[in-house]
Short mmCIF file of C-alpha atoms and ligand atoms in Angstrom, two decimals:
data_model
loop_
_atom_site.label_atom_id
_atom_site.label_comp_id
_atom_site.label_asym_id
_atom_site.label_seq_id
_atom_site.Cartn_x
_atom_site.Cartn_y
_atom_site.Cartn_z
CA MET K 1 16.17 -32.28 4.96
CA THR K 2 12.87 -31.41 3.32
CA ILE K 3 12.28 -28.56 1.38
CA GLY K 4 10.44 -26.04 4.28
CA GLU K 5 13.28 -27.44 6.98
CA LYS K 6 16.17 -25.74 4.12
CA ILE K 7 14.20 -22.34 4.50
CA THR K 8 13.21 -22.71 7.92
CA GLU K 9 17.30 -23.26 8.68
CA TRP K 10 18.08 -20.66 7.02
CA TYR K 11 16.32 -17.47 8.35
CA LEU K 12 17.44 -18.82 11.76
CA GLU K 13 20.61 -17.95 11.13
CA ASN K 14 19.83 -15.04 7.72
CA GLY K 15 16.74 -13.80 8.27
CA ARG K 16 16.61 -9.90 8.21
CA ASP K 17 15.71 -8.17 11.61
CA LEU K 18 12.84 -6.16 10.87
CA PRO K 19 10.83 -4.49 13.79
CA TRP K 20 7.61 -5.82 13.36
CA ARG K 21 8.81 -9.83 13.23
CA ASN K 22 10.30 -9.48 17.15
CA SER K 23 6.80 -9.60 17.77
CA GLN K 24 3.69 -11.94 18.31
CA ASN K 25 1.26 -9.18 19.43
CA ALA K 26 -1.03 -9.66 15.72
CA TYR K 27 -1.80 -6.06 15.69
CA LYS K 28 1.49 -5.42 15.10
CA VAL K 29 1.77 -7.88 12.10
CA TRP K 30 -1.04 -6.55 11.24
CA ILE K 31 -0.89 -3.08 11.07
CA SER K 32 3.04 -3.77 9.20
CA GLU K 33 1.25 -5.92 6.68
CA VAL K 34 -0.94 -3.14 6.12
CA ILE K 35 1.57 -0.42 5.82
CA LEU K 36 4.27 -2.99 3.54
CA GLN K 37 1.36 -3.45 0.87
CA GLN K 38 2.22 -1.20 -1.73
CA THR K 39 4.74 0.39 0.25
CA ARG K 40 8.51 -0.62 0.35
CA ILE K 41 10.95 -1.48 3.20
CA ALA K 42 12.41 1.48 4.11
CA GLN K 43 9.76 3.83 3.76
CA GLY K 44 7.53 1.45 5.48
CA ILE K 45 9.82 1.16 8.75
CA ASP K 46 9.33 4.70 9.98
CA TYR K 47 5.09 4.56 9.31
CA PHE K 48 4.66 1.75 11.41
CA TYR K 49 7.16 3.18 14.52
CA ARG K 50 4.85 6.56 14.09
CA PHE K 51 2.10 4.78 13.72
CA ILE K 52 1.64 2.04 16.49
CA GLU K 53 3.38 4.71 18.55
CA ARG K 54 0.10 6.95 18.86
CA PHE K 55 -2.30 4.60 18.44
CA PRO K 56 -0.55 1.55 20.07
CA ASP K 57 -3.06 -0.70 20.31
CA ILE K 58 -6.65 -1.29 18.72
CA GLN K 59 -8.42 0.33 21.68
CA SER K 60 -7.07 3.63 20.75
CA LEU K 61 -6.84 3.20 17.54
CA ALA K 62 -11.14 2.19 17.30
CA ASN K 63 -11.12 5.65 19.48
CA ALA K 64 -9.23 7.58 17.38
CA GLU K 65 -11.08 10.30 14.69
CA ILE K 66 -10.56 8.82 11.31
CA ASP K 67 -8.49 12.21 10.48
CA GLU K 68 -6.09 11.18 12.73
CA VAL K 69 -5.39 8.46 11.24
CA LEU K 70 -5.06 9.57 7.75
CA LYS K 71 -2.95 12.56 9.11
CA TYR K 72 -1.04 9.38 10.49
CA TRP K 73 -1.17 7.65 6.41
CA GLU K 74 -0.09 11.13 4.82
CA GLY K 75 2.33 9.93 1.81
CA LEU K 76 1.97 6.07 2.20
CA GLY K 77 -0.64 6.35 -0.46
CA TYR K 78 -3.68 3.58 -0.85
CA TYR K 79 -5.76 5.44 1.52
CA SER K 80 -9.14 2.99 1.08
CA ARG K 81 -5.98 0.74 3.62
CA ALA K 82 -6.38 3.03 6.47
CA ARG K 83 -9.26 3.73 6.19
CA ASN K 84 -10.15 -0.26 6.04
CA LEU K 85 -7.98 -0.26 9.13
CA TYR K 86 -10.29 1.96 11.18
CA ALA K 87 -12.71 0.32 10.56
CA ALA K 88 -11.27 -3.47 11.25
CA ALA K 89 -10.63 -1.92 14.71
CA GLN K 90 -14.07 -0.42 15.68
CA GLU K 91 -14.71 -4.47 15.16
CA LEU K 92 -13.16 -6.30 16.78
CA MET K 93 -13.80 -3.64 20.16
CA THR K 94 -17.64 -4.51 19.27
CA LYS K 95 -17.35 -8.41 18.12
CA TYR K 96 -14.21 -9.82 19.35
CA GLU K 97 -13.52 -7.65 22.98
CA GLY K 98 -10.64 -6.14 21.45
CA LYS K 99 -8.67 -8.93 20.94
CA PHE K 100 -7.87 -10.45 17.72
CA PRO K 101 -9.42 -13.91 16.96
CA THR K 102 -6.53 -16.81 15.63
CA HIS K 103 -8.21 -18.09 13.31
CA HIS K 104 -8.26 -17.65 9.21
CA SER K 105 -12.04 -18.04 8.66
CA GLU K 106 -12.62 -15.43 10.91
CA ILE K 107 -9.31 -13.48 10.85
CA ILE K 108 -9.67 -12.90 7.12
CA LYS K 109 -14.30 -11.36 8.10
CA LEU K 110 -12.29 -8.52 9.17
CA LYS K 111 -12.98 -5.51 6.40
CA GLY K 112 -9.47 -5.16 4.79
CA ILE K 113 -7.96 -8.09 5.10
CA GLY K 114 -8.28 -10.25 2.26
CA PRO K 115 -6.60 -13.83 2.17
CA TYR K 116 -2.06 -13.03 2.67
CA THR K 117 -3.23 -10.80 4.96
CA ALA K 118 -5.14 -12.69 7.42
CA ARG K 119 -2.54 -16.29 6.58
CA ALA K 120 -0.27 -13.54 7.59
CA ILE K 121 -1.53 -12.00 10.51
CA GLY K 122 -2.46 -16.16 10.17
CA SER K 123 0.64 -18.41 11.26
CA PHE K 124 2.84 -14.49 12.13
CA ALA K 125 0.85 -14.14 15.57
CA PHE K 126 -0.24 -17.53 16.02
CA GLY K 127 1.84 -19.76 14.29
CA ASN K 128 -1.25 -21.19 11.86
CA GLN K 129 0.77 -24.05 9.28
CA THR K 130 -0.22 -22.26 6.37
CA GLY K 131 1.59 -20.67 3.90
CA VAL K 132 2.12 -16.41 3.25
CA ILE K 133 1.96 -16.07 -0.47
CA ASP K 134 2.59 -12.52 -2.04
CA GLY K 135 4.92 -11.34 -5.06
CA ASN K 136 7.79 -12.80 -3.94
CA VAL K 137 6.69 -16.32 -2.96
CA LEU K 138 5.07 -16.58 -6.53
CA ARG K 139 8.35 -16.09 -7.56
CA VAL K 140 10.19 -18.08 -5.52
CA MET K 141 7.30 -20.62 -6.11
CA SER K 142 7.53 -20.76 -10.24
CA ARG K 143 11.31 -20.87 -10.28
CA VAL K 144 12.36 -23.86 -7.52
CA LEU K 145 9.27 -26.06 -9.63
CA ASN K 146 9.56 -24.54 -12.43
CA ASP K 147 6.01 -23.59 -13.09
CA PHE K 148 5.13 -21.51 -16.47
CA SER K 149 1.48 -20.98 -15.54
CA PRO K 150 0.83 -17.54 -15.35
CA ILE K 151 1.09 -15.67 -11.07
CA ASP K 152 -1.72 -13.10 -11.91
CA ASP K 153 -4.10 -15.96 -12.57
CA ALA K 154 -5.98 -17.31 -9.17
CA LYS K 155 -5.54 -20.63 -10.47
CA THR K 156 -2.13 -20.43 -9.84
CA ARG K 157 -2.20 -19.01 -7.08
CA ASN K 158 -4.54 -21.05 -5.80
CA LYS K 159 -2.14 -24.91 -6.49
CA PHE K 160 0.53 -22.81 -5.41
CA GLN K 161 -1.33 -22.52 -1.91
CA GLU K 162 -2.00 -25.92 -2.19
CA ILE K 163 2.23 -26.72 -2.47
CA ILE K 164 3.06 -24.12 0.14
CA ASP K 165 1.31 -25.64 2.52
CA VAL K 166 2.63 -28.70 2.32
CA TRP K 167 5.95 -27.37 2.39
CA VAL K 168 5.30 -25.92 5.78
CA GLU K 169 4.11 -28.83 7.08
CA LYS K 170 6.78 -30.06 10.17
CA THR K 171 7.70 -26.46 10.01
CA ASP K 172 7.60 -23.55 12.17
CA SER K 173 5.50 -20.83 10.60
CA ALA K 174 6.17 -17.60 11.30
CA PRO K 175 10.39 -18.24 9.64
CA PHE K 176 9.61 -20.64 7.15
CA ASN K 177 7.18 -17.84 5.95
CA HIS K 178 9.24 -15.11 6.96
CA GLY K 179 12.68 -16.77 5.27
CA ILE K 180 11.01 -17.31 2.06
CA MET K 181 9.47 -13.82 1.68
CA ASP K 182 13.42 -13.25 1.65
CA ILE K 183 14.69 -15.90 0.39
CA GLY K 184 12.16 -13.97 -2.63
CA SER K 185 13.88 -10.20 -1.78
CA THR K 186 17.32 -10.70 -1.18
CA ILE K 187 18.41 -13.78 -3.16
CA CYS K 188 16.00 -14.73 -6.46
CA THR K 189 15.38 -11.83 -6.91
CA PRO K 190 13.77 -11.23 -10.89
CA THR K 191 16.73 -10.70 -12.63
CA LYS K 192 20.53 -11.40 -10.91
CA PRO K 193 19.02 -14.40 -8.90
CA ALA K 194 22.69 -15.40 -7.17
CA CYS K 195 22.12 -19.74 -7.08
CA LEU K 196 25.23 -20.72 -5.55
CA ILE K 197 24.14 -19.71 -2.19
CA CYS K 198 20.63 -19.55 -1.91
CA PRO K 199 18.64 -22.51 0.27
CA LEU K 200 17.22 -24.13 -2.40
CA GLU K 201 20.15 -24.69 -5.05
CA THR K 202 19.57 -28.76 -5.08
CA ASP K 203 15.57 -28.60 -5.11
CA CYS K 204 15.20 -25.76 -8.08
CA ILE K 205 13.91 -26.72 -11.01
CA GLY K 206 14.23 -24.34 -12.79
CA ARG K 207 17.79 -23.66 -11.74
CA LYS K 208 19.42 -27.10 -12.98
CA GLU K 209 16.70 -26.01 -16.38
CA GLY K 210 18.51 -23.25 -16.85
CA SER K 211 14.87 -21.44 -17.62
CA MET K 212 14.50 -19.53 -14.22
CA HIS K 213 15.55 -15.78 -15.65
CA LEU K 214 12.10 -16.94 -17.50
CA LEU K 215 10.57 -16.85 -15.10
CA PRO K 216 7.89 -15.95 -13.30
CA ILE K 217 4.85 -16.16 -16.09
CA LYS K 218 3.15 -13.14 -16.29
CA GLY K 219 -0.38 -13.24 -18.10
CA LYS K 220 -1.86 -10.30 -20.19
CA LYS K 221 -0.90 -6.55 -19.18
CA MET K 222 -3.24 -4.17 -17.75
CA LEU K 223 -4.44 -1.67 -20.01
CA ARG K 224 -4.10 1.56 -17.84
CA PRO K 225 -5.95 4.52 -19.32
CA THR K 226 -4.83 8.19 -18.21
CA ARG K 227 -7.45 10.83 -16.83
CA TYR K 228 -6.16 14.37 -16.78
CA PHE K 229 -6.81 16.83 -13.54
CA HIS K 230 -6.37 20.35 -13.04
CA PHE K 231 -5.86 21.60 -9.66
CA TYR K 232 -6.45 24.62 -8.57
CA PHE K 233 -4.97 27.99 -5.83
CA ILE K 234 -7.57 29.86 -5.09
CA TYR K 235 -6.75 32.26 -2.14
CA ASN K 236 -9.51 34.53 -0.96
CA SER K 237 -8.54 38.37 0.50
CA GLU K 238 -7.09 36.75 3.57
CA LYS K 239 -4.92 35.30 1.34
CA GLU K 240 -5.57 32.12 2.81
CA LEU K 241 -6.46 28.73 0.76
CA ALA K 242 -8.85 26.96 -0.49
CA ILE K 243 -9.58 23.06 0.07
CA LEU K 244 -12.64 20.88 0.96
CA ARG K 245 -12.97 17.51 1.11
CA ARG K 246 -12.97 14.34 -0.19
CA PRO K 247 -15.92 12.11 -0.57
CA GLU K 248 -15.75 9.25 2.27
CA LYS K 249 -15.21 6.49 -0.94
CA GLY K 250 -13.71 6.12 -4.10
CA LEU K 251 -9.69 7.38 -4.80
CA TRP K 252 -9.06 9.51 -1.67
CA GLY K 253 -11.69 8.93 0.25
CA GLY K 254 -11.61 11.71 3.45
CA LEU K 255 -8.90 13.13 2.61
CA TYR K 256 -8.45 16.80 2.34
CA GLU K 257 -7.31 18.67 -1.42
CA ILE K 258 -7.30 21.62 -3.45
CA PRO K 259 -10.33 22.85 -5.91
CA ASN K 260 -9.31 20.63 -9.00
CA GLU K 261 -11.77 18.70 -11.82
CA GLU K 262 -11.33 16.40 -14.16
CA VAL K 263 -10.46 17.45 -17.97
CA GLU K 264 -10.28 15.94 -21.75
CA MET K 265 -6.48 15.43 -22.77
CA ALA K 266 -7.26 18.29 -25.32
CA VAL K 267 -8.34 21.25 -23.04
CA TRP K 268 -5.26 19.20 -20.70
CA GLU K 269 -2.34 19.74 -23.47
CA GLY K 270 -3.61 23.54 -23.81
CA LYS K 271 -2.01 24.25 -20.36
CA LYS K 272 -5.02 26.45 -19.78
CA VAL K 273 -7.45 27.35 -17.75
CA GLY K 274 -10.93 29.03 -18.92
CA PHE K 275 -10.62 31.79 -16.22
CA GLU K 276 -7.83 34.11 -15.55
CA GLY K 277 -4.91 32.21 -14.49
CA LYS K 278 -1.06 31.47 -13.84
CA TYR K 279 0.62 27.60 -15.28
CA LEU K 280 2.59 26.49 -12.63
CA GLY K 281 3.74 23.09 -13.50
CA GLY K 282 2.73 19.89 -14.01
CA PHE K 283 3.59 16.21 -13.65
CA LYS K 284 2.36 12.81 -13.50
CA HIS K 285 1.10 10.39 -10.67
CA VAL K 286 0.83 6.63 -11.11
CA PHE K 287 -2.06 4.70 -9.84
CA THR K 288 -2.45 0.72 -9.64
CA HIS K 289 -5.41 1.01 -12.74
CA PHE K 290 -4.43 4.55 -14.47
CA ASP K 291 -2.19 6.84 -14.69
CA MET K 292 -3.27 10.92 -13.41
CA GLU K 293 -1.29 13.88 -15.13
CA LEU K 294 -2.17 16.82 -13.07
CA GLN K 295 -1.56 20.32 -13.66
CA PHE K 296 -1.54 22.82 -11.10
CA PHE K 297 -2.93 26.66 -11.64
CA ASP K 298 -2.69 29.81 -9.07
CA LEU K 299 -6.15 31.77 -10.07
CA GLY K 300 -5.39 34.12 -7.26
CA ASN K 301 -7.73 35.23 -5.42
CA GLU K 302 -10.54 34.37 -8.59
CA ALA K 303 -12.51 32.85 -6.83
CA GLY K 304 -15.99 34.53 -8.20
CA LYS K 305 -14.50 34.49 -11.07
CA VAL K 306 -14.37 29.80 -11.12
CA ALA K 307 -17.30 27.81 -12.43
CA GLU K 308 -18.59 27.78 -9.29
CA ASN K 309 -19.31 24.07 -8.45
CA LEU K 310 -15.12 23.98 -7.81
CA LEU K 311 -15.63 25.39 -4.58
CA ILE K 312 -18.75 24.03 -3.19
CA ASN K 313 -18.32 22.98 0.48
CA ALA K 314 -15.30 24.70 0.67
CA PHE K 315 -13.09 26.94 3.50
CA PHE K 316 -10.24 28.50 3.67
CA ILE K 317 -7.04 28.52 5.46
CA PRO K 318 -4.73 30.05 6.70
CA VAL K 319 -1.72 28.14 4.03
CA GLU K 320 1.41 27.87 6.98
CA LYS K 321 -1.92 25.88 8.92
CA ILE K 322 -2.57 22.57 5.79
CA GLN K 323 -0.10 20.95 8.16
CA ALA K 324 -3.26 19.92 10.25
CA TYR K 325 -4.86 18.12 6.77
CA ALA K 326 -4.44 15.52 5.91
CA PHE K 327 -3.35 15.72 1.99
CA SER K 328 -3.53 12.63 -0.36
CA LYS K 329 0.95 12.45 -2.23
CA ALA K 330 -0.06 13.83 -5.62
CA VAL K 331 -1.65 17.03 -3.24
CA LEU K 332 1.37 17.08 -0.78
CA LYS K 333 3.63 16.22 -4.00
CA ILE K 334 2.22 19.82 -5.28
CA PHE K 335 2.28 21.80 -2.27
CA ASP K 336 6.12 21.45 -2.47
CA LYS K 337 6.81 22.60 -5.50
CA VAL K 338 4.53 26.14 -5.11
CA LEU K 339 4.28 26.07 -1.43
S1 SF4 W 401 17.83 -21.27 -7.13
FE1 SF4 W 401 17.62 -19.09 -8.02
S2 SF4 W 401 16.88 -19.61 -8.82
FE2 SF4 W 401 15.99 -21.00 -7.91
S3 SF4 W 401 14.84 -19.84 -5.89
FE3 SF4 W 401 16.67 -20.21 -5.04
S4 SF4 W 401 17.64 -18.07 -6.81
FE4 SF4 W 401 15.75 -18.05 -7.16
#
């Protein structure tokens, strides 16, 4: 039996039953894959159900308002994913009559769809004979092959892609790909690979050589800069809260927030603002490429004393209406602590 056949057979008996796996609907596969980028499965399932209930198909997503789409994404982070979903849904309506193209070379042209998601849609929805490589699969492959090349190197990924495309031959691509992902997340885990119950035990060179605990190898660690921010609760005389909308592009694009500004580390360390204000708390928020240290202050009814640029584009809403707007995870966390 080939490696591909063993993985497929194992999956058909042991695979996890996840809601999007029972469907070959390309739209649902797409939404689930995008939600699961950077999100744990347990958390992603709830979002998937809510999103699909409100936007059951490409057309309903394309016809929605972006604010509502962002609201359904609220708390998931990486909001460019939601904006790209929305843009791609419109592209699918105008260029492809509301249907997904089936070929990899067309799927990958859609906004926000990279090689991983294009292959996942191709395999899970259309049965294209291609391997789908995520972080779990990289770990399994580097151990099975006993390959010490850094997995964050594009050359390694290309090499693994060629190998997995051979593994997937002569078997069903969807159960194969689900299977190797499940082996990675449930058996060949980072610190405790359960080789005795692994269907690849007899093929795995890392297991034979006893080197599986050393793999996979990662290249240079990224330097993570830290940025410092102050967030302000500013009220008007009716005790309404100032909020504003971020620009469409960039961090938290299109989401709402309370007035804030980036500050120097020395200012941040002083836990003070340059005008009357009460320190309410702070925490660190982690992004892929940097850490954000943020502090929040109550400026009360002091809008007039605040540098005017903080309130450009801001407007005031009753505090009980904040649910009607989509905020980033960090701002929601501030609300949780303060309101
Ligand atoms: S035999 Fe062990 S190291 Fe190899 S793939 Fe299976 S769990 Fe991972």
